[in-house]
C-alpha cells in the first residue's frame, strides 16, 4: 500500500506546485500586454485552476501524506522532516487564504472593470499585482522548501 499512496502523493505535489508556478508565469506574461481584457481572462483562469487543481491537490497531498507516513511506520510529529514540511505547508495555506486569494479577486475585479469601462488603471493594477506576485511566490516557495525536506529527509 505504501508505494501506490506515495506515488499518488508525488503526483498531487507535482500538480499543486506546477499550478502555482504556471499561474505566476501566465500572469506575468499577460501583464506585459497591459490589456485589461486579457488580464481579466488570465486572472479568471488562475482562479479557476486554483479551484480545479490547487485546492483538490491540497486535500490529496494531506491525505496521501498521512497515509504514506502511517504505512511507512513514520510518526508524523516526531519525524522532523515531516513535521517541518507540515508547518511549511500550513504557512503556504495561510498565505494563500490571507493574501493570494483576496488579491486575485481584486485583480480580477480591476481588470474586468477596466475592460468594461475602457478606462483601465494599469499602474494601480500593476501595484496590486506586485503584491500578489510577492505573496504568490511566498505561497510557492514554502511548499518547495517542504519538497526539499521530503526528498532529502534531513535529521531535524
Coordinates of C-alpha atoms in Angstrom, one line a residue:
X1 CA 0.0 0.0 0.0
X2 CA 2.9 2.4 0.7
X3 CA 4.2 2.7 -2.8
X4 CA 0.9 3.4 -4.6
X5 CA 0.0 6.0 -1.9
X6 CA 3.4 7.6 -2.2
X7 CA 3.0 7.7 -6.0
X8 CA -0.3 9.5 -5.7
X9 CA 1.2 11.9 -3.1
X10 CA 4.0 12.8 -5.5
X11 CA 1.6 13.3 -8.5
X12 CA -0.5 15.6 -6.3
X13 CA 2.6 17.6 -5.3
X14 CA 3.6 18.0 -8.9
X15 CA 0.1 19.2 -9.9
X16 CA 0.0 21.5 -6.9
X17 CA 3.4 23.1 -7.4
X18 CA 3.0 23.2 -11.2
X19 CA -0.3 25.0 -11.0
X20 CA 1.1 27.7 -8.7
X21 CA 4.2 28.2 -10.8
X22 CA 2.3 28.4 -14.1
X23 CA -0.3 30.8 -12.6
X24 CA 2.5 33.2 -11.7
X25 CA 4.1 32.8 -15.1
X26 CA 0.9 33.3 -17.1
X27 CA 0.0 36.4 -15.1
X28 CA 3.4 38.0 -15.7
X29 CA 3.1 37.0 -19.4
X30 CA -0.3 38.7 -19.7
X31 CA 0.7 41.7 -17.7
X32 CA 3.3 42.7 -20.3
X33 CA 0.3 43.4 -22.7
X34 CA -1.3 45.8 -20.3
X35 CA -4.6 44.7 -21.8
X36 CA -7.4 44.7 -19.3
X37 CA -9.4 42.1 -21.2
X38 CA -6.5 39.7 -21.4
X39 CA -5.6 40.3 -17.7
X40 CA -9.2 39.6 -16.7
X41 CA -9.2 36.4 -18.7
X42 CA -5.9 35.3 -17.2
X43 CA -6.9 36.0 -13.6
X44 CA -10.2 34.2 -14.2
X45 CA -8.2 31.2 -15.4
X46 CA -5.9 31.3 -12.5
X47 CA -8.7 31.4 -10.0
X48 CA -10.5 28.5 -11.8
X49 CA -7.3 26.5 -11.9
X50 CA -6.8 27.0 -8.2
X51 CA -10.3 25.6 -7.7
X52 CA -9.6 22.6 -10.0
X53 CA -6.0 21.8 -9.2
X54 CA -4.6 23.7 -6.2
X55 CA -7.4 23.1 -3.6
X56 CA -8.0 19.4 -4.5
X57 CA -4.3 19.0 -4.6
X58 CA -4.0 20.2 -1.0
X59 CA -6.6 17.6 0.1
X60 CA -4.9 14.8 -1.8
X61 CA -1.4 15.8 -0.6
X62 CA -2.5 15.9 3.1
X63 CA -4.5 12.6 2.9
X64 CA -1.8 10.7 1.0
X65 CA 1.0 12.1 3.0
X66 CA -0.6 11.0 6.3
X67 CA -1.5 7.6 4.8
X68 CA 2.1 7.1 3.4
X69 CA 3.6 8.1 6.8
X70 CA 1.3 5.6 8.6
X71 CA 2.0 2.9 6.1
X72 CA 5.8 3.6 6.3
X73 CA 5.7 3.5 10.1
X74 CA 6.8 7.1 10.4
X75 CA 5.4 9.2 13.3
X76 CA 4.1 12.4 11.8
X77 CA 5.0 14.8 14.6
X78 CA 8.2 13.0 15.7
X79 CA 9.8 12.8 12.3
X80 CA 11.4 16.2 11.8
X81 CA 11.3 16.5 8.0
X82 CA 7.6 15.5 8.1
X83 CA 6.7 17.9 10.9
X84 CA 8.6 20.9 9.3
X85 CA 7.0 20.1 5.9
X86 CA 3.6 20.2 7.5
X87 CA 4.5 23.5 9.1
X88 CA 5.7 24.9 5.8
X89 CA 2.5 23.6 4.0
X90 CA 0.3 25.2 6.7
X91 CA 2.2 28.6 6.2
X92 CA 1.6 28.3 2.5
X93 CA -2.1 27.7 3.0
X94 CA -2.3 30.7 5.4
X95 CA -0.5 32.9 2.9
X96 CA -2.8 31.8 0.1
X97 CA -6.0 32.3 2.1
X98 CA -5.0 35.6 3.7
X99 CA -3.2 37.3 0.8
X100 CA -3.1 35.5 -2.5
X101 CA -6.8 34.6 -3.0
X102 CA -8.2 38.1 -1.9
X103 CA -5.6 39.8 -4.1
X104 CA -6.6 37.5 -7.1
X105 CA -10.2 38.6 -6.7
X106 CA -9.3 42.2 -6.5
X107 CA -7.1 41.9 -9.6
X108 CA -9.9 40.2 -11.5
X109 CA -12.4 42.9 -10.5
X110 CA -10.0 45.7 -11.5
X111 CA -9.3 44.1 -14.9
X112 CA -12.9 43.4 -15.6
X113 CA -13.9 46.9 -14.7
X114 CA -11.1 48.3 -16.9
X115 CA -12.2 46.1 -19.7
X116 CA -15.9 47.0 -19.4
X117 CA -15.3 50.7 -18.9
X118 CA -12.5 51.1 -21.4
X119 CA -10.6 53.1 -18.8
X120 CA -8.0 50.7 -17.2
X121 CA -5.9 51.9 -14.4
X122 CA -2.9 49.8 -15.3
X123 CA -0.5 51.5 -12.8
X124 CA -2.9 50.7 -9.9
X125 CA -3.3 47.2 -11.3
X126 CA 0.4 46.7 -11.6
X127 CA 1.0 47.9 -8.0
X128 CA -1.6 45.4 -6.7
X129 CA -0.1 42.7 -9.0
X130 CA 3.3 43.1 -7.5
X131 CA 1.8 42.4 -4.0
X132 CA 0.1 39.3 -5.5
X133 CA 3.3 38.1 -7.1
X134 CA 5.2 38.6 -3.9
X135 CA 2.7 36.6 -1.8
X136 CA 2.2 34.1 -4.6
X137 CA 6.0 33.5 -4.6
X138 CA 5.9 33.0 -0.8
X139 CA 3.0 30.6 -1.1
X140 CA 5.1 28.7 -3.7
X141 CA 8.5 28.7 -2.0
X142 CA 7.2 27.4 1.3
X143 CA 5.9 24.1 -0.1
X144 CA 9.0 23.9 -2.4
X145 CA 11.1 24.1 0.8
X146 CA 8.9 21.3 2.1
X147 CA 9.5 19.3 -1.0
X148 CA 13.3 19.6 -0.4
X149 CA 12.8 18.3 3.1
X150 CA 10.7 15.4 1.9
X151 CA 13.3 14.4 -0.7
X152 CA 16.4 14.9 1.4
X153 CA 14.9 13.8 4.7
X154 CA 17.4 15.6 6.9
X155 CA 17.7 14.8 10.6
X156 CA 15.8 17.6 12.3

